[in-house]
Coordinates of C-alpha atoms in Angstrom, one line a residue:
Chain A
M1097 CA 87.1 5.9 90.2
I1098 CA 87.0 4.5 86.8
T1099 CA 83.8 4.8 84.9
T1100 CA 83.0 2.5 82.0
G1101 CA 80.2 1.0 79.9
F1102 CA 77.5 2.6 77.7
P1103 CA 74.0 2.9 78.9
T1104 CA 71.6 -0.1 77.4
D1105 CA 68.5 1.4 78.5
G1106 CA 66.3 4.7 78.0
P1107 CA 64.5 5.9 74.9
T1108 CA 66.2 5.1 71.9
L1109 CA 67.1 7.8 69.0
A1110 CA 64.2 6.4 66.8
Q1111 CA 61.8 7.0 69.7
V1112 CA 63.0 10.3 70.7
G1113 CA 63.3 11.5 67.1
E1114 CA 65.9 13.6 65.4
R1115 CA 64.8 17.1 66.4
A1116 CA 64.6 16.4 69.9
V1117 CA 67.9 14.3 69.7
I1118 CA 69.5 17.6 68.4
A1119 CA 67.8 19.9 71.0
A1120 CA 69.3 17.6 73.7
I1121 CA 72.7 17.8 72.1
R1122 CA 72.4 21.6 72.0
A1123 CA 71.6 21.6 75.5
A1124 CA 74.5 19.1 76.6
A1125 CA 77.1 21.3 74.6
P1126 CA 75.6 24.7 74.2
S1127 CA 77.0 27.0 71.6
A1128 CA 75.4 30.3 70.0
L1129 CA 77.4 29.6 66.9
N1130 CA 75.5 26.2 66.5
G1131 CA 72.1 25.8 64.7
D1132 CA 72.7 27.1 61.0
D1133 CA 73.9 25.8 57.9
A1134 CA 77.6 26.1 59.1
A1135 CA 79.1 27.8 62.0
V1136 CA 80.8 31.1 61.6
L1137 CA 83.7 31.7 63.7
T1138 CA 85.6 35.1 64.3
P1139 CA 89.1 34.4 65.1
S1140 CA 90.3 36.4 68.2
V1141 CA 93.6 37.4 66.4
P1142 CA 93.5 39.6 63.3
N1143 CA 94.9 38.0 60.0
S1144 CA 95.3 34.7 61.7
R1145 CA 95.5 31.6 59.7
V1146 CA 92.8 28.8 59.9
V1147 CA 94.3 25.2 61.1
A1148 CA 92.1 22.3 60.4
G1149 CA 92.1 18.4 61.1
T1150 CA 89.8 15.8 61.5
D1151 CA 89.9 12.2 63.2
M1152 CA 87.3 9.4 63.4
L1153 CA 86.6 6.7 66.1
V1154 CA 85.2 3.5 65.4
E1155 CA 83.6 1.0 67.8
G1156 CA 85.5 -2.0 67.8
H1157 CA 88.4 -0.5 66.3
H1158 CA 89.2 2.5 68.3
F1159 CA 87.1 1.9 71.3
T1160 CA 84.8 -0.7 72.9
R1161 CA 81.7 0.1 74.9
A1162 CA 83.1 -2.1 77.7
T1163 CA 86.2 -0.1 78.2
T1164 CA 85.0 3.6 78.0
T1165 CA 81.5 5.7 78.2
P1166 CA 79.8 7.9 75.7
Y1167 CA 80.9 11.1 77.6
L1168 CA 84.7 10.0 77.8
L1169 CA 84.7 9.0 74.0
G1170 CA 83.5 12.4 73.3
R1171 CA 86.2 13.8 75.4
K1172 CA 89.0 11.6 74.0
A1173 CA 87.8 12.3 70.2
T1174 CA 88.1 16.1 71.0
V1175 CA 91.5 16.0 72.7
Q1176 CA 93.0 14.0 69.9
N1177 CA 91.9 16.3 67.4
F1178 CA 92.9 19.4 69.3
A1179 CA 96.3 17.8 69.8
D1180 CA 96.7 17.9 66.2
I1181 CA 96.0 21.6 66.1
E1182 CA 98.5 22.2 69.2
A1183 CA 100.9 20.3 67.5
M1184 CA 100.8 23.0 64.6
G1185 CA 101.5 25.6 67.4
A1186 CA 97.8 27.0 66.9
R1187 CA 94.9 27.5 69.4
P1188 CA 91.7 25.4 68.9
I1189 CA 88.5 27.7 68.2
A1190 CA 85.9 25.1 67.6
A1191 CA 84.7 21.6 67.4
L1192 CA 82.5 19.9 64.9
M1193 CA 80.6 16.4 65.7
G1194 CA 79.7 13.9 63.1
V1195 CA 78.0 10.9 64.8
S1196 CA 76.6 7.8 62.7
V1197 CA 74.7 5.6 65.1
S1198 CA 72.0 2.8 65.1
R1199 CA 68.6 4.6 65.4
D1200 CA 68.0 1.7 68.1
A1201 CA 70.8 2.9 70.3
P1202 CA 69.9 5.0 73.4
A1203 CA 69.5 8.6 72.8
A1204 CA 71.9 9.0 75.8
W1205 CA 74.8 7.7 73.9
V1206 CA 74.8 11.0 71.6
E1207 CA 73.8 13.3 74.1
E1208 CA 76.7 12.2 76.1
I1209 CA 79.1 12.0 73.5
A1210 CA 78.4 15.8 72.8
R1211 CA 78.5 16.6 76.3
G1212 CA 82.1 15.1 76.4
I1213 CA 83.2 17.2 73.2
G1214 CA 81.6 20.4 74.6
D1215 CA 83.3 19.9 78.1
M1216 CA 86.6 19.4 76.5
A1217 CA 86.0 22.2 73.9
G1218 CA 85.4 24.2 76.9
E1219 CA 88.6 23.5 78.7
Y1220 CA 90.1 25.0 75.7
G1221 CA 88.1 27.9 75.7
C1222 CA 85.8 26.9 72.6
E1223 CA 82.7 25.0 71.9
L1224 CA 81.2 22.4 70.0
V1225 CA 79.8 24.6 67.0
G1226 CA 78.0 22.1 64.6
G1227 CA 77.8 18.7 63.1
D1228 CA 76.0 16.0 61.7
L1229 CA 73.8 12.8 63.1
T1230 CA 73.2 10.0 61.0
D1231 CA 71.5 6.4 61.1
G1232 CA 74.4 3.8 61.0
Q1233 CA 75.1 0.2 61.8
E1234 CA 78.3 1.0 63.5
L1235 CA 79.0 3.7 65.9
V1236 CA 81.6 6.0 64.3
V1237 CA 82.4 9.4 65.9
S1238 CA 84.2 11.7 63.7
V1239 CA 85.3 15.1 65.2
T1240 CA 86.9 18.0 63.2
A1241 CA 88.8 20.5 65.1
I1242 CA 89.4 24.2 63.8
G1243 CA 92.3 26.3 64.9
S1244 CA 93.7 29.8 65.0
L1245 CA 97.3 30.3 64.1
G1246 CA 98.2 34.0 64.9
G1247 CA 101.4 36.1 64.1
N1248 CA 103.7 35.6 61.2
R1249 CA 106.0 32.9 62.6
P1250 CA 105.4 29.6 60.5
P1251 CA 103.4 26.7 61.8
L1252 CA 105.2 23.9 63.8
T1253 CA 105.6 21.2 60.8
L1254 CA 107.1 17.8 60.4
D1255 CA 109.7 18.9 58.1
A1256 CA 111.3 21.9 60.6
A1257 CA 113.5 19.8 62.9
R1258 CA 117.1 21.1 62.4
P1259 CA 120.3 19.1 63.8
G1260 CA 121.7 20.4 67.0
Q1261 CA 117.9 21.2 68.3
R1262 CA 116.5 19.9 71.6
V1263 CA 113.7 17.3 71.4
V1264 CA 110.9 18.0 73.9
A1265 CA 107.8 16.6 75.1
H1266 CA 104.8 17.7 77.0
G1267 CA 102.5 15.4 79.0
N1268 CA 103.0 11.6 79.9
I1269 CA 104.3 8.9 77.4
G1270 CA 102.9 5.5 77.6
Y1271 CA 100.0 6.0 80.1
S1272 CA 97.3 5.5 77.3
A1273 CA 98.8 2.2 76.5
A1274 CA 99.2 1.1 79.9
G1275 CA 95.6 2.0 80.7
F1276 CA 94.6 0.0 77.9
A1277 CA 96.3 -3.1 79.1
L1278 CA 94.9 -2.7 82.6
L1279 CA 91.4 -2.4 81.1
Q1280 CA 92.0 -5.7 78.6
A1281 CA 93.3 -7.4 81.7
G1282 CA 89.7 -7.3 83.4
I1283 CA 91.1 -6.8 86.9
D1284 CA 90.4 -4.4 89.6
V1285 CA 92.7 -1.5 89.1
P1286 CA 94.4 -0.3 91.9
E1287 CA 93.5 3.2 92.7
E1288 CA 96.9 4.4 92.2
L1289 CA 96.8 3.2 88.6
E1290 CA 93.6 4.7 87.7
V1291 CA 95.5 7.6 86.0
L1292 CA 96.5 5.1 83.3
V1293 CA 93.2 4.0 82.7
K1294 CA 91.9 7.7 82.6
A1295 CA 94.7 8.6 80.2
H1296 CA 93.5 5.9 77.9
Q1297 CA 89.8 6.7 78.1
A1298 CA 90.6 10.4 77.2
P1299 CA 94.2 11.8 77.6
V1300 CA 94.7 14.6 79.7
L1301 CA 96.9 17.7 78.3
T1302 CA 97.1 21.0 79.1
P1303 CA 95.8 23.2 76.7
G1304 CA 97.9 25.8 74.8
R1305 CA 101.2 24.0 75.0
G1306 CA 101.6 24.2 71.4
V1307 CA 101.1 28.0 71.2
V1308 CA 103.7 28.2 74.2
A1309 CA 106.1 26.2 72.1
R1310 CA 105.8 28.1 69.1
A1311 CA 106.3 31.6 70.8
A1312 CA 109.3 30.0 72.5
G1313 CA 110.8 29.2 69.1
A1314 CA 110.0 25.6 68.6
T1315 CA 110.3 25.0 65.0
A1316 CA 108.8 21.2 64.3
M1317 CA 106.2 19.4 66.4
T1318 CA 103.8 16.5 66.2
D1319 CA 101.8 14.6 68.8
N1320 CA 102.2 10.9 70.1
S1321 CA 99.2 9.3 68.3
D1322 CA 100.6 6.4 66.7
G1323 CA 103.6 5.3 69.1
L1324 CA 106.5 7.2 70.3
I1325 CA 109.2 5.5 67.9
R1326 CA 106.8 5.6 64.9
D1327 CA 105.7 9.4 65.4
V1328 CA 109.4 10.7 66.0
T1329 CA 110.5 8.4 62.9
T1330 CA 107.7 10.4 60.8
L1331 CA 109.1 13.7 62.1
A1332 CA 113.0 12.9 61.5
K1333 CA 112.3 11.5 58.1
A1334 CA 110.0 14.6 57.1
S1335 CA 112.8 17.0 58.4
S1336 CA 115.8 14.7 56.7
V1337 CA 117.5 14.4 60.3
G1338 CA 117.9 11.9 62.8
I1339 CA 116.8 12.0 66.5
E1340 CA 118.6 10.9 69.5
L1341 CA 116.2 10.1 72.3
S1342 CA 117.5 9.8 76.0
K1343 CA 116.8 6.7 77.9
V1344 CA 116.9 8.3 81.3
A1345 CA 114.3 11.0 80.0
L1346 CA 112.1 8.3 78.9
R1347 CA 112.4 5.8 81.6
P1348 CA 109.1 4.6 82.8
D1349 CA 108.1 6.5 85.8
A1350 CA 106.9 4.6 89.1
T1351 CA 103.1 4.3 88.1
L1352 CA 104.2 2.8 84.7
Q1353 CA 106.7 0.5 86.5
A1354 CA 103.8 -0.6 88.9
A1355 CA 101.4 -1.4 86.1
G1356 CA 104.3 -3.4 84.5
V1357 CA 104.8 -5.5 87.5
L1358 CA 101.1 -6.1 88.0
L1359 CA 100.5 -7.3 84.3
G1360 CA 104.1 -8.8 83.7
V1361 CA 104.7 -6.5 81.0
D1362 CA 108.0 -4.5 80.2
P1363 CA 106.4 -0.8 80.4
W1364 CA 109.1 0.3 77.8
E1365 CA 106.7 -1.4 75.4
W1366 CA 103.9 1.2 76.5
V1367 CA 106.5 4.0 76.2
L1368 CA 108.1 3.1 72.8
T1369 CA 105.3 1.8 70.9
G1370 CA 101.8 2.7 72.7
G1371 CA 100.7 5.9 71.2
E1372 CA 97.4 7.6 71.7
D1373 CA 98.9 9.8 74.6
H1374 CA 98.6 12.6 72.0
T1375 CA 101.6 13.9 73.9
L1376 CA 103.2 16.9 72.1
I1377 CA 106.6 16.4 71.0
G1378 CA 108.8 19.1 69.4
T1379 CA 112.2 20.5 68.4
I1380 CA 113.7 23.6 69.5
D1381 CA 117.1 25.7 69.6
G1382 CA 117.7 26.3 73.4
S1383 CA 115.9 25.2 76.5
A1384 CA 112.7 23.5 76.9
P1385 CA 109.5 25.7 76.7
V1386 CA 107.3 26.0 79.8
G1387 CA 105.6 22.9 80.3
F1388 CA 107.9 20.7 78.4
R1389 CA 110.9 18.5 79.3
S1390 CA 114.0 17.6 77.1
I1391 CA 113.8 14.0 75.7
G1392 CA 116.6 14.2 73.3
A1393 CA 118.3 15.8 70.5
V1394 CA 117.9 16.2 66.8
T1395 CA 121.1 14.9 64.6
R1396 CA 122.5 15.1 61.4
K1397 CA 122.6 11.3 61.1
P1398 CA 119.5 10.1 60.1
G1399 CA 117.5 7.5 62.1
V1400 CA 116.0 7.4 65.6
R1401 CA 118.0 6.1 68.1
I1402 CA 117.9 5.7 72.2
D1403 CA 121.2 6.4 73.8
G1404 CA 123.0 5.7 70.4
E1405 CA 121.1 2.4 69.7
A1406 CA 118.4 1.3 67.3
P1407 CA 115.3 1.1 69.4
E1408 CA 114.2 -2.6 69.9
L1409 CA 110.6 -1.8 69.9
T1410 CA 109.2 0.2 66.9
A1411 CA 105.7 -0.9 66.4
G1412 CA 102.8 1.3 66.4
W1413 CA 99.4 1.9 65.3
E1414 CA 98.4 1.1 61.7
S1415 CA 94.8 1.5 60.4
F1416 CA 95.3 -1.4 57.7
Chain B
M971 CA 76.2 8.1 30.0
I972 CA 75.5 6.7 33.5
T973 CA 78.0 5.4 35.5
T974 CA 77.3 3.3 38.7
G975 CA 79.0 0.7 40.7
F976 CA 82.0 0.3 43.0
P977 CA 84.8 -2.1 41.8
T978 CA 84.9 -5.3 43.3
D979 CA 88.4 -6.3 42.5
G980 CA 92.0 -4.9 42.5
P981 CA 94.2 -4.9 45.8
T982 CA 92.4 -4.3 49.0
L983 CA 93.4 -1.7 51.3
A984 CA 95.0 -4.4 53.7
Q985 CA 97.2 -5.6 50.7
V986 CA 98.3 -2.2 49.9
G987 CA 98.7 -1.0 53.5
E988 CA 98.1 2.3 55.1
R989 CA 101.0 4.4 53.8
A990 CA 100.6 3.6 50.4
V991 CA 96.9 4.3 50.3
I992 CA 97.6 7.4 51.7
A993 CA 100.4 8.1 49.1
A994 CA 97.6 7.3 46.4
I995 CA 95.4 9.6 48.1
R996 CA 97.5 12.6 47.9
A997 CA 98.3 11.7 44.4
A998 CA 94.6 11.6 43.4
A999 CA 94.0 14.7 45.3
P1000 CA 97.2 16.7 45.4
S1001 CA 97.6 19.6 47.9
A1002 CA 100.8 21.3 49.4
L1003 CA 98.6 21.9 52.6
N1004 CA 98.1 18.2 53.2
G1005 CA 100.6 15.9 55.2
D1006 CA 101.0 17.5 58.5
D1007 CA 99.3 17.0 61.8
A1008 CA 96.8 19.6 60.6
A1009 CA 96.3 21.7 57.4
V1010 CA 97.2 25.5 57.7
L1011 CA 94.9 27.7 55.6
T1012 CA 95.6 31.3 54.7
P1013 CA 92.4 33.3 54.2
S1014 CA 92.7 35.5 51.0
V1015 CA 90.7 38.3 52.7
P1016 CA 92.1 39.9 55.5
N1017 CA 90.3 39.7 58.8
S1018 CA 87.8 37.1 57.3
R1019 CA 85.7 35.0 59.6
V1020 CA 85.8 31.1 59.2
V1021 CA 82.7 29.1 58.5
A1022 CA 82.8 25.3 59.2
G1023 CA 80.3 22.5 58.9
T1024 CA 80.5 18.7 58.4
D1025 CA 78.3 16.0 56.8
M1026 CA 78.4 12.1 56.8
L1027 CA 77.2 9.7 54.1
V1028 CA 76.6 6.2 55.2
E1029 CA 76.2 3.3 52.8
G1030 CA 72.7 1.9 52.6
H1031 CA 71.4 5.2 54.2
H1032 CA 72.7 7.8 52.0
F1033 CA 74.0 5.9 49.1
T1034 CA 74.3 2.2 47.8
R1035 CA 77.3 0.7 45.8
A1036 CA 74.7 -0.2 43.0
T1037 CA 73.7 3.4 42.3
T1038 CA 76.8 5.6 42.4
T1039 CA 80.5 5.3 42.2
P1040 CA 83.3 6.0 44.7
Y1041 CA 84.3 9.0 42.6
L1042 CA 80.6 10.4 42.5
L1043 CA 80.3 9.9 46.2
G1044 CA 83.4 12.2 46.8
R1045 CA 82.0 14.6 44.5
K1046 CA 78.5 14.6 46.4
A1047 CA 79.9 14.5 49.8
T1048 CA 82.0 17.6 48.9
V1049 CA 79.2 19.6 47.1
Q1050 CA 76.6 19.1 50.0
N1051 CA 79.1 20.4 52.5
F1052 CA 80.1 23.4 50.3
A1053 CA 76.5 24.3 49.9
D1054 CA 76.3 24.5 53.5
I1055 CA 79.2 27.0 53.2
E1056 CA 77.7 29.1 50.4
A1057 CA 74.4 29.1 52.1
M1058 CA 76.1 31.4 54.9
G1059 CA 77.2 33.5 52.0
A1060 CA 80.7 32.3 52.4
R1061 CA 83.6 30.9 50.1
P1062 CA 84.7 27.2 50.3
I1063 CA 88.3 27.2 51.1
A1064 CA 89.2 23.8 52.1
A1065 CA 87.7 20.2 52.3
L1066 CA 88.7 17.7 54.9
M1067 CA 87.9 13.7 54.4
G1068 CA 87.1 10.9 56.9
V1069 CA 86.9 7.6 55.7
S1070 CA 85.9 4.5 57.6
V1071 CA 85.9 1.3 55.3
S1072 CA 86.5 -2.3 55.7
R1073 CA 90.3 -3.2 55.3
D1074 CA 89.0 -6.1 52.7
A1075 CA 87.4 -3.2 50.4
P1076 CA 89.5 -2.4 47.3
A1077 CA 91.9 0.4 47.8
A1078 CA 90.5 2.1 44.6
W1079 CA 87.4 3.0 46.5
V1080 CA 89.4 5.3 48.5
E1081 CA 91.5 6.7 46.2
E1082 CA 88.4 7.3 44.0
I1083 CA 86.8 8.9 46.6
A1084 CA 89.6 11.3 47.4
R1085 CA 89.8 12.1 43.7
G1086 CA 85.9 13.2 43.7
I1087 CA 86.5 15.3 46.8
G1088 CA 89.7 16.7 45.0
D1089 CA 88.0 17.5 41.9
M1090 CA 84.9 19.0 43.3
A1091 CA 87.2 21.3 45.5
G1092 CA 89.3 22.0 42.7
E1093 CA 86.0 23.5 40.9
Y1094 CA 85.5 25.8 43.8
G1095 CA 89.4 26.9 43.6
C1096 CA 90.3 24.9 46.6
E1097 CA 91.7 21.5 47.9
L1098 CA 91.3 18.6 50.0
V1099 CA 93.8 19.6 52.8
G1100 CA 93.7 16.7 55.1
G1101 CA 91.7 13.8 56.7
D1102 CA 91.7 10.6 58.5
L1103 CA 91.5 6.9 57.1
T1104 CA 90.2 4.1 59.2
D1105 CA 89.1 0.5 59.3
G1106 CA 85.3 -0.2 60.0
Q1107 CA 82.7 -2.7 59.0
E1108 CA 80.6 0.2 57.1
L1109 CA 81.6 2.4 54.6
V1110 CA 81.3 5.9 56.0
V1111 CA 82.4 9.1 54.2
S1112 CA 82.6 12.2 56.3
V1113 CA 83.8 15.3 54.6
T1114 CA 84.3 18.7 56.3
A1115 CA 84.2 21.9 54.6
I1116 CA 86.0 25.2 55.7
G1117 CA 85.0 28.4 54.2
S1118 CA 86.0 32.3 54.3
L1119 CA 83.6 34.9 55.1
G1120 CA 85.1 38.4 54.2
G1121 CA 83.7 42.0 54.6
N1122 CA 81.6 43.3 57.4
R1123 CA 78.1 42.1 56.3
P1124 CA 76.5 39.4 58.6
P1125 CA 76.4 35.7 57.4
L1126 CA 73.6 34.8 55.8
T1127 CA 71.5 33.1 58.6
L1128 CA 68.3 31.1 58.8
D1129 CA 66.7 33.7 61.1
A1130 CA 67.1 36.7 59.0
A1131 CA 64.4 36.6 56.7
R1132 CA 62.0 39.6 56.7
P1133 CA 58.3 40.1 55.5
G1134 CA 58.2 41.8 52.1
Q1135 CA 61.3 40.1 50.9
R1136 CA 61.6 38.0 47.8
V1137 CA 62.7 34.4 48.2
V1138 CA 65.1 33.2 45.5
A1139 CA 66.7 30.1 44.4
H1140 CA 69.8 28.9 42.4
G1141 CA 69.7 25.4 40.8
N1142 CA 67.3 22.9 40.2
I1143 CA 64.6 21.6 42.5
G1144 CA 63.6 18.2 42.5
Y1145 CA 66.2 16.7 40.2
S1146 CA 67.8 14.6 42.7
A1147 CA 65.0 12.8 43.9
A1148 CA 63.8 12.2 40.4
G1149 CA 67.3 10.7 39.8
F1150 CA 67.2 8.5 42.6
A1151 CA 63.6 7.2 41.5
L1152 CA 65.1 6.6 38.1
L1153 CA 67.9 4.5 39.5
Q1154 CA 65.5 2.7 41.9
A1155 CA 63.1 1.8 39.1
G1156 CA 66.3 -0.3 37.5
I1157 CA 65.4 0.9 33.9
D1158 CA 67.5 1.8 31.3
V1159 CA 67.4 5.9 31.7
P1160 CA 66.3 7.7 28.4
E1161 CA 69.4 10.1 27.3
E1162 CA 67.4 13.3 28.2
L1163 CA 66.7 12.1 31.6
E1164 CA 70.3 11.3 32.4
V1165 CA 70.6 14.7 33.9
L1166 CA 68.4 13.8 36.7
V1167 CA 70.4 10.6 37.8
K1168 CA 73.6 12.8 37.5
A1169 CA 72.0 15.4 39.8
H1170 CA 71.2 12.5 42.3
Q1171 CA 74.8 11.2 42.0
A1172 CA 76.4 14.6 42.6
P1173 CA 74.5 17.8 42.3
V1174 CA 75.8 20.7 40.3
L1175 CA 75.8 23.9 41.4
T1176 CA 77.7 26.9 40.3
P1177 CA 80.4 28.0 42.7
G1178 CA 80.0 31.4 44.4
R1179 CA 76.3 31.7 44.3
G1180 CA 76.3 32.3 48.0
V1181 CA 78.8 35.0 48.1
V1182 CA 77.1 36.7 44.9
A1183 CA 73.9 36.7 46.9
R1184 CA 75.2 38.0 50.0
A1185 CA 77.1 41.0 48.0
A1186 CA 73.7 41.7 46.4
G1187 CA 72.0 42.0 49.7
A1188 CA 70.5 38.9 50.6
T1189 CA 70.0 38.3 54.4
A1190 CA 68.8 34.6 54.9
M1191 CA 69.7 31.6 53.0
T1192 CA 69.7 28.0 53.4
D1193 CA 70.2 24.9 51.0
N1194 CA 67.5 22.5 50.1
S1195 CA 68.9 19.1 51.6
D1196 CA 66.1 17.6 53.3
G1197 CA 63.2 18.3 51.2
L1198 CA 62.0 22.0 50.1
I1199 CA 58.9 22.4 52.0
R1200 CA 60.9 21.2 55.3
D1201 CA 63.7 23.6 54.5
V1202 CA 61.8 26.5 53.7
T1203 CA 59.7 25.9 56.7
T1204 CA 62.8 25.7 59.0
L1205 CA 64.0 29.2 57.6
A1206 CA 60.5 30.6 58.2
K1207 CA 60.2 29.2 61.6
A1208 CA 63.8 30.4 62.5
S1209 CA 62.9 34.0 61.2
S1210 CA 59.3 34.1 62.8
V1211 CA 58.0 34.8 59.5
G1212 CA 55.9 33.1 56.8
I1213 CA 56.7 31.9 53.1
E1214 CA 54.6 32.1 50.0
L1215 CA 55.9 30.2 47.4
S1216 CA 54.9 30.6 43.5
K1217 CA 53.2 27.5 42.0
V1218 CA 54.1 28.9 38.6
A1219 CA 57.9 29.3 39.6
L1220 CA 58.3 25.8 41.3
R1221 CA 56.3 24.0 38.5
P1222 CA 58.2 20.9 37.2
D1223 CA 60.2 21.4 34.1
A1224 CA 59.8 19.4 31.1
T1225 CA 62.5 17.1 32.3
L1226 CA 60.8 16.4 35.7
Q1227 CA 57.5 16.0 33.9
A1228 CA 59.0 13.5 31.6
A1229 CA 60.5 11.5 34.4
G1230 CA 57.2 11.6 36.3
V1231 CA 55.3 10.1 33.1
L1232 CA 57.8 7.5 32.8
L1233 CA 57.6 6.3 36.3
G1234 CA 54.1 7.2 37.0
V1235 CA 54.9 9.6 39.4
D1236 CA 53.8 12.9 40.3
P1237 CA 56.8 15.2 39.8
W1238 CA 55.8 17.9 42.4
E1239 CA 56.2 15.0 44.8
W1240 CA 60.2 15.2 43.9
V1241 CA 60.0 19.3 44.0
L1242 CA 58.5 19.6 47.4
T1243 CA 59.7 16.7 49.4
G1244 CA 62.9 15.4 47.3
G1245 CA 65.9 17.4 49.1
E1246 CA 69.4 16.5 48.3
D1247 CA 69.6 19.1 45.6
H1248 CA 71.5 21.3 47.8
T1249 CA 70.0 24.5 45.9
L1250 CA 70.8 27.7 47.5
I1251 CA 67.4 29.4 48.9
G1252 CA 67.6 32.7 50.1
T1253 CA 65.6 36.0 51.1
I1254 CA 66.5 39.5 49.6
D1255 CA 64.9 43.1 49.6
G1256 CA 64.7 43.7 45.7
S1257 CA 65.4 41.7 42.8
A1258 CA 66.9 38.2 42.6
P1259 CA 70.9 38.5 42.5
V1260 CA 72.7 37.0 39.2
G1261 CA 72.1 33.3 38.8
F1262 CA 69.0 33.3 41.2
R1263 CA 65.1 33.1 40.3
S1264 CA 62.4 34.3 42.3
I1265 CA 60.3 31.7 43.7
G1266 CA 58.4 33.2 46.4
A1267 CA 58.0 35.9 49.1
V1268 CA 58.3 36.6 52.6
T1269 CA 55.1 37.1 54.7
R1270 CA 54.3 38.4 58.0
K1271 CA 51.9 35.6 58.5
P1272 CA 53.4 32.3 59.6
G1273 CA 53.5 29.3 57.8
V1274 CA 54.5 28.1 54.4
R1275 CA 51.9 28.3 51.6
I1276 CA 52.0 27.8 47.8
D1277 CA 49.7 30.1 45.9
G1278 CA 48.1 31.0 49.4
E1279 CA 47.2 27.1 50.4
A1280 CA 49.1 24.8 52.6
P1281 CA 51.2 22.3 50.6
E1282 CA 49.9 18.8 50.4
L1283 CA 53.5 17.6 50.3
T1284 CA 55.6 18.1 53.3
A1285 CA 57.6 15.1 53.8
G1286 CA 61.3 15.1 53.8
W1287 CA 64.7 13.5 55.1
E1288 CA 64.9 12.4 58.8
S1289 CA 67.9 10.6 60.0
F1290 CA 65.7 8.9 62.5

């Protein structure tokens, strides 16, 4: 079942008051590390390095109240931040939440966003450890992810792809864009396509794949956030290499094809330009790590190609 | 000299485009750690713990374009986050920046905010290592601070004040509120009172005081963000103790008194309820650490008192 919509009733933040809202947040996403000026995290691995990133979701730009729920919004904000940590080959160890929201909004919004963040963090074995809550006109959810990078191997950087390596991916590519298209179409989504809508509302990734890839010898990695061709191009440019993608490996699966038929859209568009899947895409010598599949190869010749040809679809997300 | 105002001309973010804006941010706040999916930080102290906190500043709620500049806003957002790290007894090691801003705003806003964050981080010996930039109606600046807590002593938590301890403070108390009052009055601020306005636009704290206090044996600490009485009450309640403040130690200095006379305001209001100074306030057995002064004592009897009496002014910042 697909769930959408923000509650419109119930006591507002102003009615509940800051202290009670914060208590509700801490009940929705409990953590013994939360509640002081800042959270203190103890890395599980001695001498590990710290990895940190942050992403904002703004109403009307990254989401609408009609197409998601506060809970799913919290999950999405968390997984997209954790994907950035995983894309360094690191393990998420904590999430921080900043929410700017109108004082006239139902307090349940904030509580549910926190529950979503806490639940997703829990799936990665960590917690929502702190944050900030403030009054604003526009709903903005800002999540910061903190990760831990153990061992002496380098992190998985954008500039470390080498010619001759395999390009590997973990997770579905194109699902989020297809799900968004289904939601926008305003149709009754067939049950077998609900997986696409859910992937848009909050992508599902298996925690720990970035760590697995690094341990297996991957050198470069990113996540599919702005669109596959765009993200792969960023990686190729940063590494001064080219990337040859395999059409067979990327071919839209039966679910994407069914959605394409339903909406009259070429599903390759979702695969190549969609983004927001937060799929991990990396490069490695030898075979694909557990949970990854091969989608192409790193070449000496610059540029990104699909079966030897320049991709026809290269658009992607731009903030401005 | 006081500087205020946001530039209103120059190319907009939409005109400059996301890539060029990000390049300008990285030029304004250079860091070799920036530019990948997430930033990798190497703690300078082996086996140190990670400390993290985040704060948002929203236009019209925490600042106005008329009373600050984008550069000072960046500095303020950073110092208030770093104060939370210091209040744990830790050392800031990195800042992350999230900015939500209209695509029609001058690109210089974002560049200057980043320069402010980078410069303030530089004063703490660290850098702006990453972030997120997005289109939104309302200007929101979200800074996340990452810190490092070395050694085996516990962090300086809110719940660790003990009866018999001294209450100590680093930094001016009431300056930020007085400066805000001067800006709001719309008067020509006399040169000798500019220090108050500057403290409001971006508080000045000596980096490293939290680490010094922890090394000297402080047990509890917070920063004066919501108002002195309110913050001290939070600390006292969390520790199940009382706090007796000294009227002589808190007495408004000549600068605050002069501002009070000019505006016809009792400067005690600024001292007791102002907040936003981000002054460090801690508790310690024995004498005040270097850079701190004694402002009171921890008592077994609950509640916060000034020279034995309940404070008349207890208001403070509330988000809702």
